[in-house]
């Protein structure tokens, strides 16, 4: 099931986040984004449309984005396996299925910016 909240925000300005988009783009074919959220969730509605827009601007293929809807009790596929407690949560996996980093709702930056910063700090440039 997909999340309506991951529909890219049409007013998101990629040019204002050039570094973020470049980082996401440089790893677009080697990472998978597992996104837990709920269309009923206020934080998801606030954060995920911009994240969807950033992934779109970076050209991240749809098959590298796994949108996972949870119910109002925050139950759904993979919740126990990945230890999901808060939404939105984005877990970034490499091609071996190993977790590279994760964004949880309480971070002090938007998901795309926070994740790009973490990826810059932990991964060598793919180019």
PDB file of C-alpha atoms in Angstrom:
ATOM      1  CA  UNK A   1       0.000   0.000   0.000  1.00  0.00           C
ATOM      2  CA  UNK A   2       1.320   3.420  -0.829  1.00  0.00           C
ATOM      3  CA  UNK A   3       1.101   6.588   1.206  1.00  0.00           C
ATOM      4  CA  UNK A   4      -0.692   9.631  -0.160  1.00  0.00           C
ATOM      5  CA  UNK A   5       1.607  11.697   2.031  1.00  0.00           C
ATOM      6  CA  UNK A   6       4.581  10.579  -0.114  1.00  0.00           C
ATOM      7  CA  UNK A   7       3.103  12.317  -3.163  1.00  0.00           C
ATOM      8  CA  UNK A   8       5.764  14.943  -3.988  1.00  0.00           C
ATOM      9  CA  UNK A   9       4.993  18.458  -2.816  1.00  0.00           C
ATOM     10  CA  UNK A  10       4.654  20.462  -6.063  1.00  0.00           C
ATOM     11  CA  UNK A  11       5.902  23.647  -4.379  1.00  0.00           C
ATOM     12  CA  UNK A  12       9.104  22.089  -2.997  1.00  0.00           C
ATOM     13  CA  UNK A  13      12.064  23.958  -4.444  1.00  0.00           C
ATOM     14  CA  UNK A  14      14.859  21.549  -5.372  1.00  0.00           C
ATOM     15  CA  UNK A  15      17.217  24.443  -6.167  1.00  0.00           C
ATOM     16  CA  UNK A  16      17.076  25.501  -2.524  1.00  0.00           C
ATOM     17  CA  UNK A  17      18.267  22.023  -1.523  1.00  0.00           C
ATOM     18  CA  UNK A  18      20.877  21.443  -4.210  1.00  0.00           C
ATOM     19  CA  UNK A  19      23.345  19.641  -1.935  1.00  0.00           C
ATOM     20  CA  UNK A  20      20.647  17.377  -0.526  1.00  0.00           C
ATOM     21  CA  UNK A  21      19.413  16.442  -3.997  1.00  0.00           C
ATOM     22  CA  UNK A  22      22.978  15.812  -5.234  1.00  0.00           C
ATOM     23  CA  UNK A  23      23.712  13.482  -2.313  1.00  0.00           C
ATOM     24  CA  UNK A  24      20.481  11.529  -2.760  1.00  0.00           C
ATOM     25  CA  UNK A  25      21.109  11.384  -6.507  1.00  0.00           C
ATOM     26  CA  UNK A  26      24.676  10.109  -6.130  1.00  0.00           C
ATOM     27  CA  UNK A  27      23.379   7.071  -4.195  1.00  0.00           C
ATOM     28  CA  UNK A  28      20.063   6.592  -6.007  1.00  0.00           C
ATOM     29  CA  UNK A  29      20.951   3.212  -7.491  1.00  0.00           C
ATOM     30  CA  UNK A  30      22.505   1.686  -4.370  1.00  0.00           C
ATOM     31  CA  UNK A  31      20.116   2.513  -1.524  1.00  0.00           C
ATOM     32  CA  UNK A  32      16.523   1.616  -0.688  1.00  0.00           C
ATOM     33  CA  UNK A  33      14.266   3.853   1.392  1.00  0.00           C
ATOM     34  CA  UNK A  34      11.702   2.099   3.595  1.00  0.00           C
ATOM     35  CA  UNK A  35       9.187   4.727   4.692  1.00  0.00           C
ATOM     36  CA  UNK A  36       6.743   4.010   7.515  1.00  0.00           C
ATOM     37  CA  UNK A  37       3.915   6.482   7.892  1.00  0.00           C
ATOM     38  CA  UNK A  38       0.196   7.045   7.934  1.00  0.00           C
ATOM     39  CA  UNK A  39      -1.942   9.384   5.905  1.00  0.00           C
ATOM     40  CA  UNK A  40      -3.838  10.089   9.151  1.00  0.00           C
ATOM     41  CA  UNK A  41      -0.621  11.256  10.904  1.00  0.00           C
ATOM     42  CA  UNK A  42      -0.026  15.006  11.301  1.00  0.00           C
ATOM     43  CA  UNK A  43       3.782  14.654  11.323  1.00  0.00           C
ATOM     44  CA  UNK A  44       3.689  12.478   8.191  1.00  0.00           C
ATOM     45  CA  UNK A  45       1.490  14.994   6.373  1.00  0.00           C
ATOM     46  CA  UNK A  46       3.952  17.744   7.348  1.00  0.00           C
ATOM     47  CA  UNK A  47       7.223  15.941   6.498  1.00  0.00           C
ATOM     48  CA  UNK A  48       6.693  13.304   3.826  1.00  0.00           C
ATOM     49  CA  UNK A  49       5.484  15.373   0.835  1.00  0.00           C
ATOM     50  CA  UNK A  50       8.802  17.282   0.802  1.00  0.00           C
ATOM     51  CA  UNK A  51      10.719  14.016   1.223  1.00  0.00           C
ATOM     52  CA  UNK A  52       8.822  12.551  -1.721  1.00  0.00           C
ATOM     53  CA  UNK A  53       9.689  15.644  -3.761  1.00  0.00           C
ATOM     54  CA  UNK A  54      13.384  15.340  -2.843  1.00  0.00           C
ATOM     55  CA  UNK A  55      13.497  11.682  -3.883  1.00  0.00           C
ATOM     56  CA  UNK A  56      11.759  12.574  -7.145  1.00  0.00           C
ATOM     57  CA  UNK A  57      14.182  15.456  -7.809  1.00  0.00           C
ATOM     58  CA  UNK A  58      17.106  13.093  -7.167  1.00  0.00           C
ATOM     59  CA  UNK A  59      15.710  10.575  -9.636  1.00  0.00           C
ATOM     60  CA  UNK A  60      15.453   7.792  -7.061  1.00  0.00           C
ATOM     61  CA  UNK A  61      13.685   4.913  -8.853  1.00  0.00           C
ATOM     62  CA  UNK A  62      10.255   3.914  -7.543  1.00  0.00           C
ATOM     63  CA  UNK A  63      11.495   0.389  -6.878  1.00  0.00           C
ATOM     64  CA  UNK A  64      13.980   1.870  -4.385  1.00  0.00           C
ATOM     65  CA  UNK A  65      11.195   3.463  -2.307  1.00  0.00           C
ATOM     66  CA  UNK A  66       9.091   1.172  -0.138  1.00  0.00           C
ATOM     67  CA  UNK A  67       6.102   3.025   1.343  1.00  0.00           C
ATOM     68  CA  UNK A  68       4.610   1.204   4.314  1.00  0.00           C
ATOM     69  CA  UNK A  69       1.319   2.390   5.776  1.00  0.00           C
ATOM     70  CA  UNK A  70       0.672   1.762   9.452  1.00  0.00           C
ATOM     71  CA  UNK A  71      -2.599   2.008  11.333  1.00  0.00           C
ATOM     72  CA  UNK A  72      -3.361   4.412  14.157  1.00  0.00           C
ATOM     73  CA  UNK A  73      -1.809   1.933  16.618  1.00  0.00           C
ATOM     74  CA  UNK A  74       1.376   2.168  14.504  1.00  0.00           C
ATOM     75  CA  UNK A  75       1.084  -1.454  13.447  1.00  0.00           C
ATOM     76  CA  UNK A  76       1.930  -2.664   9.969  1.00  0.00           C
ATOM     77  CA  UNK A  77       4.427  -4.652   7.898  1.00  0.00           C
ATOM     78  CA  UNK A  78       7.989  -4.612   9.229  1.00  0.00           C
ATOM     79  CA  UNK A  79       7.164  -2.595  12.371  1.00  0.00           C
ATOM     80  CA  UNK A  80       8.471  -5.254  14.756  1.00  0.00           C
ATOM     81  CA  UNK A  81      11.330  -6.360  12.500  1.00  0.00           C
ATOM     82  CA  UNK A  82      12.705  -2.807  12.219  1.00  0.00           C
ATOM     83  CA  UNK A  83      11.725  -1.580  15.695  1.00  0.00           C
ATOM     84  CA  UNK A  84       9.442   1.189  14.417  1.00  0.00           C
ATOM     85  CA  UNK A  85       7.961   3.213  17.290  1.00  0.00           C
ATOM     86  CA  UNK A  86       7.359   6.667  15.799  1.00  0.00           C
ATOM     87  CA  UNK A  87       6.229   7.816  12.393  1.00  0.00           C
ATOM     88  CA  UNK A  88       7.364   8.927  10.038  1.00  0.00           C
ATOM     89  CA  UNK A  89      10.411   6.701  10.146  1.00  0.00           C
ATOM     90  CA  UNK A  90      12.653   6.212   7.111  1.00  0.00           C
ATOM     91  CA  UNK A  91      15.150   3.347   7.173  1.00  0.00           C
ATOM     92  CA  UNK A  92      17.836   3.487   4.484  1.00  0.00           C
ATOM     93  CA  UNK A  93      19.230   0.120   3.415  1.00  0.00           C
ATOM     94  CA  UNK A  94      22.146  -0.791   1.167  1.00  0.00           C
ATOM     95  CA  UNK A  95      21.906  -3.503  -1.485  1.00  0.00           C
ATOM     96  CA  UNK A  96      22.910  -6.138   1.083  1.00  0.00           C
ATOM     97  CA  UNK A  97      19.885  -5.201   3.209  1.00  0.00           C
ATOM     98  CA  UNK A  98      22.067  -3.596   5.875  1.00  0.00           C
ATOM     99  CA  UNK A  99      20.774  -0.467   7.566  1.00  0.00           C
ATOM    100  CA  UNK A 100      22.853   2.579   6.642  1.00  0.00           C
ATOM    101  CA  UNK A 101      20.902   5.173   8.619  1.00  0.00           C
ATOM    102  CA  UNK A 102      17.395   6.048   9.743  1.00  0.00           C
ATOM    103  CA  UNK A 103      15.302   9.172  10.156  1.00  0.00           C
ATOM    104  CA  UNK A 104      12.780   9.269  13.004  1.00  0.00           C
ATOM    105  CA  UNK A 105      10.117  11.961  13.323  1.00  0.00           C
ATOM    106  CA  UNK A 106      11.878  13.821  16.143  1.00  0.00           C
ATOM    107  CA  UNK A 107      15.003  14.842  14.196  1.00  0.00           C
ATOM    108  CA  UNK A 108      15.609  18.597  14.001  1.00  0.00           C
ATOM    109  CA  UNK A 109      15.795  18.733  10.179  1.00  0.00           C
ATOM    110  CA  UNK A 110      13.474  17.615   7.382  1.00  0.00           C
ATOM    111  CA  UNK A 111      13.938  13.944   6.379  1.00  0.00           C
ATOM    112  CA  UNK A 112      15.711  14.575   3.055  1.00  0.00           C
ATOM    113  CA  UNK A 113      18.188  17.048   4.565  1.00  0.00           C
ATOM    114  CA  UNK A 114      18.871  14.919   7.640  1.00  0.00           C
ATOM    115  CA  UNK A 115      19.320  11.715   5.641  1.00  0.00           C
ATOM    116  CA  UNK A 116      21.554  13.396   3.042  1.00  0.00           C
ATOM    117  CA  UNK A 117      23.774  14.722   5.843  1.00  0.00           C
ATOM    118  CA  UNK A 118      23.998  11.227   7.372  1.00  0.00           C
ATOM    119  CA  UNK A 119      24.767   9.656   3.992  1.00  0.00           C
ATOM    120  CA  UNK A 120      27.491  12.239   3.324  1.00  0.00           C
ATOM    121  CA  UNK A 121      29.052  11.402   6.680  1.00  0.00           C
ATOM    122  CA  UNK A 122      28.896   7.611   6.322  1.00  0.00           C
ATOM    123  CA  UNK A 123      29.251   6.747   2.626  1.00  0.00           C
ATOM    124  CA  UNK A 124      31.940   7.421   0.108  1.00  0.00           C
ATOM    125  CA  UNK A 125      30.684   9.273  -2.984  1.00  0.00           C
ATOM    126  CA  UNK A 126      29.376   6.810  -5.559  1.00  0.00           C
ATOM    127  CA  UNK A 127      30.816   8.827  -8.466  1.00  0.00           C
TER     128      UNK A 127
END
